[in-house]
mmCIF file of C-alpha atoms in Angstrom:
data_model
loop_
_atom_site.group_PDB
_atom_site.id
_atom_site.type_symbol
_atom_site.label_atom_id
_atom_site.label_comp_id
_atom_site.label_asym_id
_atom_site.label_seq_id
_atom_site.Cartn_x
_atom_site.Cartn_y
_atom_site.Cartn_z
ATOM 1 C CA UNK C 20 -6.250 61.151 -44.074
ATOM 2 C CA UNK C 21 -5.840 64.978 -42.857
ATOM 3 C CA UNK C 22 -6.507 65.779 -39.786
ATOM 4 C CA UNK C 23 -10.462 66.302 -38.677
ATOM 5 C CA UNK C 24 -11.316 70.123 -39.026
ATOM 6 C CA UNK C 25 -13.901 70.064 -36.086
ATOM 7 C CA UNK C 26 -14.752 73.851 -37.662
ATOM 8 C CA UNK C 27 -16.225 71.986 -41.203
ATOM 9 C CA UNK C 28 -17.794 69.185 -39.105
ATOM 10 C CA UNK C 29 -19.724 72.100 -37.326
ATOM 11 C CA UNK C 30 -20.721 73.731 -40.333
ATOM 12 C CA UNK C 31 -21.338 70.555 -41.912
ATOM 13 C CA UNK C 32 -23.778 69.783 -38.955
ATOM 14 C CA UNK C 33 -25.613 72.917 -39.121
ATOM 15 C CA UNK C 34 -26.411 72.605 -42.880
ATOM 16 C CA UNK C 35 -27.460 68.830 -42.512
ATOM 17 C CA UNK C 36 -29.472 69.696 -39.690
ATOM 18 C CA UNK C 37 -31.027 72.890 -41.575
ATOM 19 C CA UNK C 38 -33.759 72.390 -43.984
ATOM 20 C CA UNK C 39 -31.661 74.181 -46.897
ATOM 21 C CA UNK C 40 -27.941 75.615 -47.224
ATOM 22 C CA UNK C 41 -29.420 79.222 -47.542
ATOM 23 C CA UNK C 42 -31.086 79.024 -44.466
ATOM 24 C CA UNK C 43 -28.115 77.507 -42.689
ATOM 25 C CA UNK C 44 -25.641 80.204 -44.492
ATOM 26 C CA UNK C 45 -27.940 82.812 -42.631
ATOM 27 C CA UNK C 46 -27.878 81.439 -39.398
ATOM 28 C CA UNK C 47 -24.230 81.063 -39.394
ATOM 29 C CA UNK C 48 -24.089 84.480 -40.466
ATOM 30 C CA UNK C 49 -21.790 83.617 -43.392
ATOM 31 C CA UNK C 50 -22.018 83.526 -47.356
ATOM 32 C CA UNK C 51 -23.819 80.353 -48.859
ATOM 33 C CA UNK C 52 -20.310 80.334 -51.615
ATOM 34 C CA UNK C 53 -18.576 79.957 -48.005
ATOM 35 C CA UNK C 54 -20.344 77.712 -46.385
ATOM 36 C CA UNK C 55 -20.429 75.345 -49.513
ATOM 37 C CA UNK C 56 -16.911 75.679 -49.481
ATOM 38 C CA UNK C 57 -16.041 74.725 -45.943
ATOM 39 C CA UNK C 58 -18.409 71.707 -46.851
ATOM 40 C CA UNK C 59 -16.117 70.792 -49.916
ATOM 41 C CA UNK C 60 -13.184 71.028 -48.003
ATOM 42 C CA UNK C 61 -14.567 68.601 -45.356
ATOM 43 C CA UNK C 62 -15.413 66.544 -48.551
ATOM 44 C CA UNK C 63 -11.694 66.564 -49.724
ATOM 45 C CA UNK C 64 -10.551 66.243 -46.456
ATOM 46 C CA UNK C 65 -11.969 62.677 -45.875
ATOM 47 C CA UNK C 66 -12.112 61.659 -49.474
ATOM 48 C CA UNK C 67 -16.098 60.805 -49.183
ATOM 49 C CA UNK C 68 -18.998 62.413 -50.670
ATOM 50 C CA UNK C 69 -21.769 63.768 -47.640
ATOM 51 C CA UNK C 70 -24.373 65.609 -49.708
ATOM 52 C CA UNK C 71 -25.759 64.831 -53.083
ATOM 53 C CA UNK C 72 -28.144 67.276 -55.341
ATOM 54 C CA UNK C 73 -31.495 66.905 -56.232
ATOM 55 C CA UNK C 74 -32.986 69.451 -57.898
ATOM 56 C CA UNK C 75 -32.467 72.067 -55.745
ATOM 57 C CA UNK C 76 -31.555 70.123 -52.325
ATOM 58 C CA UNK C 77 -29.069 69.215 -50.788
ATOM 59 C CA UNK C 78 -29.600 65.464 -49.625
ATOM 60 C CA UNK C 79 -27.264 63.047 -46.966
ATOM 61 C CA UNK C 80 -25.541 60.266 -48.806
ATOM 62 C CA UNK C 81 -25.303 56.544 -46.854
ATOM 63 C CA UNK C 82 -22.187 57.867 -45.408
ATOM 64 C CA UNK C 83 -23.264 61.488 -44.629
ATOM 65 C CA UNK C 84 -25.983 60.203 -42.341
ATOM 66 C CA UNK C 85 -23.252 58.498 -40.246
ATOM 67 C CA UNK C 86 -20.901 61.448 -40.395
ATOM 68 C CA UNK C 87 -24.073 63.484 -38.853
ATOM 69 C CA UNK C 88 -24.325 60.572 -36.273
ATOM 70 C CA UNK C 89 -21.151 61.210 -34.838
ATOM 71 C CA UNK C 90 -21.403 65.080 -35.211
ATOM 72 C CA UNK C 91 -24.405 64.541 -33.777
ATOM 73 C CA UNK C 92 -22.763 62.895 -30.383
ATOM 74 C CA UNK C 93 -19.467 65.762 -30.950
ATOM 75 C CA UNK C 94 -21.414 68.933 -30.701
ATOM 76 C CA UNK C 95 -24.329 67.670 -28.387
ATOM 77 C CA UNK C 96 -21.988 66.443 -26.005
ATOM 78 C CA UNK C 97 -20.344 69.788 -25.798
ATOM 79 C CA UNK C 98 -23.473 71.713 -25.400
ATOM 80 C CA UNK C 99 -23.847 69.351 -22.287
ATOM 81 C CA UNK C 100 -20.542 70.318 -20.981
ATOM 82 C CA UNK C 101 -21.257 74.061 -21.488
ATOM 83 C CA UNK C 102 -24.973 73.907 -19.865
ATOM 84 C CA UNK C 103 -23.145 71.623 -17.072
ATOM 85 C CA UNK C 104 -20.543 74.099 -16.129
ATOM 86 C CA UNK C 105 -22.886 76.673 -16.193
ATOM 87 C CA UNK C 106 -25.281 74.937 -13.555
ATOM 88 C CA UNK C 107 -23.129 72.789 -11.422
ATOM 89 C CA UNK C 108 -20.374 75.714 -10.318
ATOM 90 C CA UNK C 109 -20.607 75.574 -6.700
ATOM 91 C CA UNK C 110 -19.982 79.209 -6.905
ATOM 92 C CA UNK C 111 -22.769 80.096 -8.280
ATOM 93 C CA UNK C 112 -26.974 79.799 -7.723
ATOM 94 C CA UNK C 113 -28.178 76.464 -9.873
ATOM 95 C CA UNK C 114 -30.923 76.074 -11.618
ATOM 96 C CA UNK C 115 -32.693 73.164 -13.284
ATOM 97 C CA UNK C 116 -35.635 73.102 -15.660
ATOM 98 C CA UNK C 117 -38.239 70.902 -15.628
ATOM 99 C CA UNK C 118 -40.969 70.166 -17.985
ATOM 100 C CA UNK C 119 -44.164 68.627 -16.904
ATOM 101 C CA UNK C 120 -46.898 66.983 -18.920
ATOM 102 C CA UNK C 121 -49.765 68.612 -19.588
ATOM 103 C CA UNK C 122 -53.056 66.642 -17.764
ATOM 104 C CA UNK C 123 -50.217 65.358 -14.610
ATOM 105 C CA UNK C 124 -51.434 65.624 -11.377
ATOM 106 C CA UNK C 125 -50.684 69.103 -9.727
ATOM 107 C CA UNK C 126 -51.041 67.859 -5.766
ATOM 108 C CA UNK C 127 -47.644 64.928 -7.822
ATOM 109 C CA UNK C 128 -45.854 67.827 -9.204
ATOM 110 C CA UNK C 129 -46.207 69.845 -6.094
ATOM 111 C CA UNK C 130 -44.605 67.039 -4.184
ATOM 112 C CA UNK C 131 -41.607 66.110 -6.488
ATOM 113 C CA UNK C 132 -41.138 69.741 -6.440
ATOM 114 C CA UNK C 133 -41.050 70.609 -2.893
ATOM 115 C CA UNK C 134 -36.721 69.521 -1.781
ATOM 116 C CA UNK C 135 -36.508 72.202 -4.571
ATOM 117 C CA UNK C 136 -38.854 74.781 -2.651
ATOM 118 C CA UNK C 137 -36.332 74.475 0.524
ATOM 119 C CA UNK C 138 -33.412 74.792 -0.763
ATOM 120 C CA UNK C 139 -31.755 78.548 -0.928
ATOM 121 C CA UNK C 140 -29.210 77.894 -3.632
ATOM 122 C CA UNK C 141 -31.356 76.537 -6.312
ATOM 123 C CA UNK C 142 -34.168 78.344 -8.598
ATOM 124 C CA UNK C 143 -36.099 76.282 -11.221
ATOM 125 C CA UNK C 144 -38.514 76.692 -14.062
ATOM 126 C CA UNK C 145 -41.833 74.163 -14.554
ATOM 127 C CA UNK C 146 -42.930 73.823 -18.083
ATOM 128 C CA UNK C 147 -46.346 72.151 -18.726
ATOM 129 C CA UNK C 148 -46.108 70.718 -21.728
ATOM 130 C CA UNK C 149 -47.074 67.900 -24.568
ATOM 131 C CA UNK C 150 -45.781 64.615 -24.381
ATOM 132 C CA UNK C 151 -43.980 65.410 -28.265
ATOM 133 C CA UNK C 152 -42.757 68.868 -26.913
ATOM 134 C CA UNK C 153 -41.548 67.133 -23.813
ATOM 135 C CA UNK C 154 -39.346 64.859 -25.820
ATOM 136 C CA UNK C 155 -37.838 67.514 -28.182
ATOM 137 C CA UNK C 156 -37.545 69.569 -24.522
ATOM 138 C CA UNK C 157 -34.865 66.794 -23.281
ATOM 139 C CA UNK C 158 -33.339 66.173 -26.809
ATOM 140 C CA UNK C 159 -32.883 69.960 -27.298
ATOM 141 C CA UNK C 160 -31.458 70.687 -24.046
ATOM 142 C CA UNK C 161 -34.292 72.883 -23.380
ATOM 143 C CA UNK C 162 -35.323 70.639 -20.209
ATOM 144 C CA UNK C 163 -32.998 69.001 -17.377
ATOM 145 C CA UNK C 164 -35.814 66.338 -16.862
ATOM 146 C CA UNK C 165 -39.572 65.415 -17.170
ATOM 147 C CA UNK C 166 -42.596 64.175 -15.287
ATOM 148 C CA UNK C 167 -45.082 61.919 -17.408
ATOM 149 C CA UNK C 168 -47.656 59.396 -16.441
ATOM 150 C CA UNK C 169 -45.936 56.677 -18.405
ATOM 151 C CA UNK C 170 -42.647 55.458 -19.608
ATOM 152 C CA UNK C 171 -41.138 56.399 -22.531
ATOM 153 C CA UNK C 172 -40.081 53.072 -24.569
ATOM 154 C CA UNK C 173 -36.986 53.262 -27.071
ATOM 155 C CA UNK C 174 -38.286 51.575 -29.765
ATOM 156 C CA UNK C 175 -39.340 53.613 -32.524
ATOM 157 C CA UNK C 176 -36.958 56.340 -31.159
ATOM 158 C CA UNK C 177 -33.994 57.769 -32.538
ATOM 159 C CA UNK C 178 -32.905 58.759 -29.336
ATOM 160 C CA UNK C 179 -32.729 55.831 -25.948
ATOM 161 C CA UNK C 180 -34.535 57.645 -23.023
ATOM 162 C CA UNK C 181 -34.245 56.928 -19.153
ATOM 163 C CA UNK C 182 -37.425 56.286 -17.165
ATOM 164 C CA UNK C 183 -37.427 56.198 -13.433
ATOM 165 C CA UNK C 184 -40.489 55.516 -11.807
ATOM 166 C CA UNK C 185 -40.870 57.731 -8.184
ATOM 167 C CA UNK C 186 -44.166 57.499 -7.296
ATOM 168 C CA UNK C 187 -47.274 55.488 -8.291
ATOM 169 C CA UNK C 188 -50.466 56.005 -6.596
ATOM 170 C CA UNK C 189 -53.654 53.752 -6.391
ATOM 171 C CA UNK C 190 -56.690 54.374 -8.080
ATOM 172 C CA UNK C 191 -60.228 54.745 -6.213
ATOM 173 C CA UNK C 192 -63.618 55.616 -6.829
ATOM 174 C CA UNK C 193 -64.373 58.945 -5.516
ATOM 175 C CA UNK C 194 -67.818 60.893 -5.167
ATOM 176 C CA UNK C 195 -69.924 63.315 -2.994
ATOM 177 C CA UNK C 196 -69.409 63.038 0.497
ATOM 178 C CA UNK C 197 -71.652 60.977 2.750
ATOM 179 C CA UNK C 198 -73.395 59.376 -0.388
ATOM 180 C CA UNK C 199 -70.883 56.224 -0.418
ATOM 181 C CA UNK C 200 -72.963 52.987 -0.728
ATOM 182 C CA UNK C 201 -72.981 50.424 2.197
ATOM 183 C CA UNK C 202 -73.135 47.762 0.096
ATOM 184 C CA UNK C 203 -69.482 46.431 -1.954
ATOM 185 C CA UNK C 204 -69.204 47.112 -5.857
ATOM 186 C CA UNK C 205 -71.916 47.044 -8.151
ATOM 187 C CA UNK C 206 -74.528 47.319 -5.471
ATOM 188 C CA UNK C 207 -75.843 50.461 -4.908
ATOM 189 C CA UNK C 208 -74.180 51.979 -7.780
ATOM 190 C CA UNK C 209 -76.937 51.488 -10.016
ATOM 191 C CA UNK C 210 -78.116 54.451 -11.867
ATOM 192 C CA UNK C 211 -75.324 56.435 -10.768
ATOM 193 C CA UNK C 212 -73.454 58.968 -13.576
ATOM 194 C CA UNK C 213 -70.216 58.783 -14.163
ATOM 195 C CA UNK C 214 -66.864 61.345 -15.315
ATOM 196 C CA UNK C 215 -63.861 59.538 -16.038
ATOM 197 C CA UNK C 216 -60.468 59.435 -17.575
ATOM 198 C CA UNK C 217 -60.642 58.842 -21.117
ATOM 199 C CA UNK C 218 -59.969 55.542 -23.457
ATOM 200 C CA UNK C 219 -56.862 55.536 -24.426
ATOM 201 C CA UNK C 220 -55.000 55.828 -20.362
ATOM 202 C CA UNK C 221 -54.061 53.163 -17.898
ATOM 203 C CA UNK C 222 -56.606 53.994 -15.103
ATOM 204 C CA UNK C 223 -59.619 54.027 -17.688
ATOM 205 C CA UNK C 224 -58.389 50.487 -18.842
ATOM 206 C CA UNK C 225 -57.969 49.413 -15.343
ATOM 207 C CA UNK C 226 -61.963 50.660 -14.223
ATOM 208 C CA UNK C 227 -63.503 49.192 -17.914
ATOM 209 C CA UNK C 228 -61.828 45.725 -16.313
ATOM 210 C CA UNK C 229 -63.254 46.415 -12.585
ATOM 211 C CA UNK C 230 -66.536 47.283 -14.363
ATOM 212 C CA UNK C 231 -66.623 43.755 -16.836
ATOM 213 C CA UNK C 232 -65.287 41.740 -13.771
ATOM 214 C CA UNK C 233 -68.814 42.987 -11.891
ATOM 215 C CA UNK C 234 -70.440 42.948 -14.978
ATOM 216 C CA UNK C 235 -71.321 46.292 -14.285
ATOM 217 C CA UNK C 236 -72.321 49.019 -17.295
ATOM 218 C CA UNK C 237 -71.359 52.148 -16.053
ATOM 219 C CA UNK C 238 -73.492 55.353 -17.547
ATOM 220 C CA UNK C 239 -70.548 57.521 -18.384
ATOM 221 C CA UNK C 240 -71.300 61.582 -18.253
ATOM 222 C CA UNK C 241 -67.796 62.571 -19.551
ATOM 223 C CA UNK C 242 -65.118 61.276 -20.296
ATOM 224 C CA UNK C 243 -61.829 63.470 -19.604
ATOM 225 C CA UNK C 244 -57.693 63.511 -20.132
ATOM 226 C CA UNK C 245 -56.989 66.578 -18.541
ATOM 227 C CA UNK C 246 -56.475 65.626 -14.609
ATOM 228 C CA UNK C 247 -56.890 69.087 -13.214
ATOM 229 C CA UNK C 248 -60.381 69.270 -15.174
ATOM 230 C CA UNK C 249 -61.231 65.721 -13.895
ATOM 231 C CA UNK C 250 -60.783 67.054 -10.479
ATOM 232 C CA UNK C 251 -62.771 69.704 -10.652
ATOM 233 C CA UNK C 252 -65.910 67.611 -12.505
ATOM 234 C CA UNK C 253 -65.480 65.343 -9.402
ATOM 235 C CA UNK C 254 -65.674 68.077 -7.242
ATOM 236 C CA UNK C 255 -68.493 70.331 -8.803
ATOM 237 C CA UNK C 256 -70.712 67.608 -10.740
ATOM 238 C CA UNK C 257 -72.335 65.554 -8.157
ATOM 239 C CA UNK C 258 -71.162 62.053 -9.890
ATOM 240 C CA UNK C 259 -68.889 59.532 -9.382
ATOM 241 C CA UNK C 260 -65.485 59.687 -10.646
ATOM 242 C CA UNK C 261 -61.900 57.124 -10.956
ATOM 243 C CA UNK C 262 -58.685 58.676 -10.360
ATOM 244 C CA UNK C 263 -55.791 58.530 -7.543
ATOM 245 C CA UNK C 264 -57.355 59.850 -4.208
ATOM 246 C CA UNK C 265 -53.942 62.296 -4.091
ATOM 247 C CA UNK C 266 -55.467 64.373 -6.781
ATOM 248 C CA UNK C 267 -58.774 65.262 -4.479
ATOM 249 C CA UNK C 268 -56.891 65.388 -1.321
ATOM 250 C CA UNK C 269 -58.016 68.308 -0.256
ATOM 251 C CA UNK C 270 -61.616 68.370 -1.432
ATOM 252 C CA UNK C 271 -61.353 64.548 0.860
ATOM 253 C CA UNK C 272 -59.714 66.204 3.723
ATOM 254 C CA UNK C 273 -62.410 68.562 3.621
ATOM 255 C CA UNK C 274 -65.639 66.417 3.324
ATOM 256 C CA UNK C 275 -66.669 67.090 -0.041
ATOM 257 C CA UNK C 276 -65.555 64.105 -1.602
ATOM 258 C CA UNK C 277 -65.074 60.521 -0.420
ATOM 259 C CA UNK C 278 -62.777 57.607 -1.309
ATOM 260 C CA UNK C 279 -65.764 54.649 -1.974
ATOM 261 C CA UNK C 280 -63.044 52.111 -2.288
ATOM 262 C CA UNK C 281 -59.813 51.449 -4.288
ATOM 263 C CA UNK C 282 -59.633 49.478 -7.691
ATOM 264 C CA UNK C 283 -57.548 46.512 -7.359
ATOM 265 C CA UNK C 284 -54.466 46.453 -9.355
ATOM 266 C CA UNK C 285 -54.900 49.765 -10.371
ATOM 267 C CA UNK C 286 -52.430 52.487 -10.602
ATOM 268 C CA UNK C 287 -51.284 55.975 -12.015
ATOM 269 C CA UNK C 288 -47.500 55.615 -12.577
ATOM 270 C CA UNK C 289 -45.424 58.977 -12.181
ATOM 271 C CA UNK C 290 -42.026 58.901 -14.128
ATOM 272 C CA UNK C 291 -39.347 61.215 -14.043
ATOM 273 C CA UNK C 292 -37.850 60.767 -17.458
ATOM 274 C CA UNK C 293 -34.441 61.488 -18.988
ATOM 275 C CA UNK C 294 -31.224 61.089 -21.819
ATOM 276 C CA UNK C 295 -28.237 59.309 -21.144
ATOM 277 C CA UNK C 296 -25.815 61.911 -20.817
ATOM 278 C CA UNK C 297 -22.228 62.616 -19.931
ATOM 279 C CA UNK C 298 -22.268 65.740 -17.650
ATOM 280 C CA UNK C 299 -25.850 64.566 -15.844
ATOM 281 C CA UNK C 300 -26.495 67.259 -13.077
ATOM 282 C CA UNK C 301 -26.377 66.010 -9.584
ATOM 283 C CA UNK C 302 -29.188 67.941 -8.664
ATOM 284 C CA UNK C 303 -30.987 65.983 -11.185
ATOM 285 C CA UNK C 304 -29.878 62.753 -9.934
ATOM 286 C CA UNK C 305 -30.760 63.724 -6.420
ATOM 287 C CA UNK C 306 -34.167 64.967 -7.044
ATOM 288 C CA UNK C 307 -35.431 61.995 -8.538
ATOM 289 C CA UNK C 308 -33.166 59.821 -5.975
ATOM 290 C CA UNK C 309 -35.350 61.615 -3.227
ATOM 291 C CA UNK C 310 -38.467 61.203 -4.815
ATOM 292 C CA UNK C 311 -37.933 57.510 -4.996
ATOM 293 C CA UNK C 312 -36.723 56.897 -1.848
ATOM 294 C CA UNK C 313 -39.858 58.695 -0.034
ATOM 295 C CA UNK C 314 -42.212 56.494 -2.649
ATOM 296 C CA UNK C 315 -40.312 53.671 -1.039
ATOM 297 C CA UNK C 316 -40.793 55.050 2.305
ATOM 298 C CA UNK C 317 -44.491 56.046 1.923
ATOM 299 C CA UNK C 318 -45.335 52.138 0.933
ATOM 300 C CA UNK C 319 -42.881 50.470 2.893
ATOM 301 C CA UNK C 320 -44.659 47.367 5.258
#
């Protein structure tokens, strides 16, 4: 066999990755007679066949899809090493990127954020985002790391992810100020409203258990997955609410609202997730290393 003509495998990359050869032609800024050439070539050159037609695509064969696995490694790995270079010079101002997802607790992100605030030579970007576009953020490149509410598993993944958990924070029932009950859980809670997280999260799954363990039917005024919004229905609406006591701190601090009491066993998880990579920042690594260790610190007996 020739030697690998890393020059095909890039164009070869680009058109598998593209949804058509015209449209990768135009990207490349070449002719789509020269790009299907530089294909053949890479053809010839390793005696396999990586596309076949049908109709008027161009489809992967068995062996084109693992070609395009280990292009895919190749070309991903350098844009690593270029975005590494270009961030980790101690010459020069670094920056990291950080998306966020969307209903995550501000008063969290605010505190994972903060080594970042006092430090002089780095800048960073926060992007609130989906959990989907959070995921294409990291594969992309687009994002150095993100914050969710829950880890990301593997399975069912093309692509292995590392979660590190840096903070969790217990779950209460919060309302008005001065209106707490004297009396422990259900008593004295009767007829009371409720706004809470909605179905398909940990901390409403963890409250529907308190409530069935008290045999206790709560009358449920809204149900909500945006945290920010939560916090201000819990604030503004005059009914009881379930959520970590950090994301009301203030309104707390202040005598608004109250923490009732805390939900056994239940928790919001806060992850800072990432991809194995090569060139892994060491700002990165240090962020979320100081972030755990204050978690660790902040619960320590």
């Amino acid at each position: 066999m020739s030697r690998l003509n890393y020059h095909h495998l890039y164009y070869f990359w680009r058109v598998a990755k593209s949804t058509s050869l015209t449209e990768a032609a135009e990207s490349l800024h070449i002719s789509q007679s020269a790009l299907s050439a530089q294909i053949k070539q890479l053809e010839q050159s390793l005696d396999v066949a990586l596309f076949v037609r049908q109709g008027r695509k161009l489809v992967l064969t068995d062996v084109g899809r693992r070609v395009l696995a280990y292009a895919q490694d190749i070309f991903n790995t350098g844009e690593e090493l270029e975005k590494f270079i270009q961030k980790d010079s101690a010459t020069q101002l670094q920056h990291i990127t950080i998306g966020v997802q969307s209903n995550l607790s501000r008063n969290f992100i605010e505190s994972f954020i903060a080594p970042l605030l006092k430090s002089e030579n780095v800048d960073f970007s926060l992007s609130s985002r989906g959990m989907a576009d959070l995921l294409n953020g990291l594969v992309n490149h687009e994002l150095d790391l993100a914050l969710t509410n829950r880890a990301i598993l593997s399975e069912g993944h093309d692509t292995s992810w590392q979660n590190q958990l840096v903070a969790r924070q217990a779950v209460a029932i919060v309302g008005p100020y001065g209106e707490k009950p004297d009396t422990p859980f259900p008593i004295g809670y009767e007829g009371k409203k409720w706004v809470v997280p909605g179905r398909n999260t940990d901390i409403r799954s963890s409250f529907e258990s308190f409530c069935a363990t008290h045999q206790y039917q709560p009358d449920i005024k809204a149900e909500v997955d945006d945290m920010a919004m939560l916090r201000l229905l819990a604030r503004d609406s005059g009914y009881l609410s379930v959520l970590p006591p950090v994301v009301v701190k203030d309104e707390i601090q202040s005598k608004v609202l109250q923490d009732y009491e805390s939900i056994p066993q239940a928790f919001e998880n806060f992850y800072a997730i990432t991809m194995p990579r090569k060139f892994t920042s060491l700002l990165v690594l240090e962020l979320i290393k100081t972030a755990t260790h204050q978690y660790a610190v902040d619960h320590s007996i």
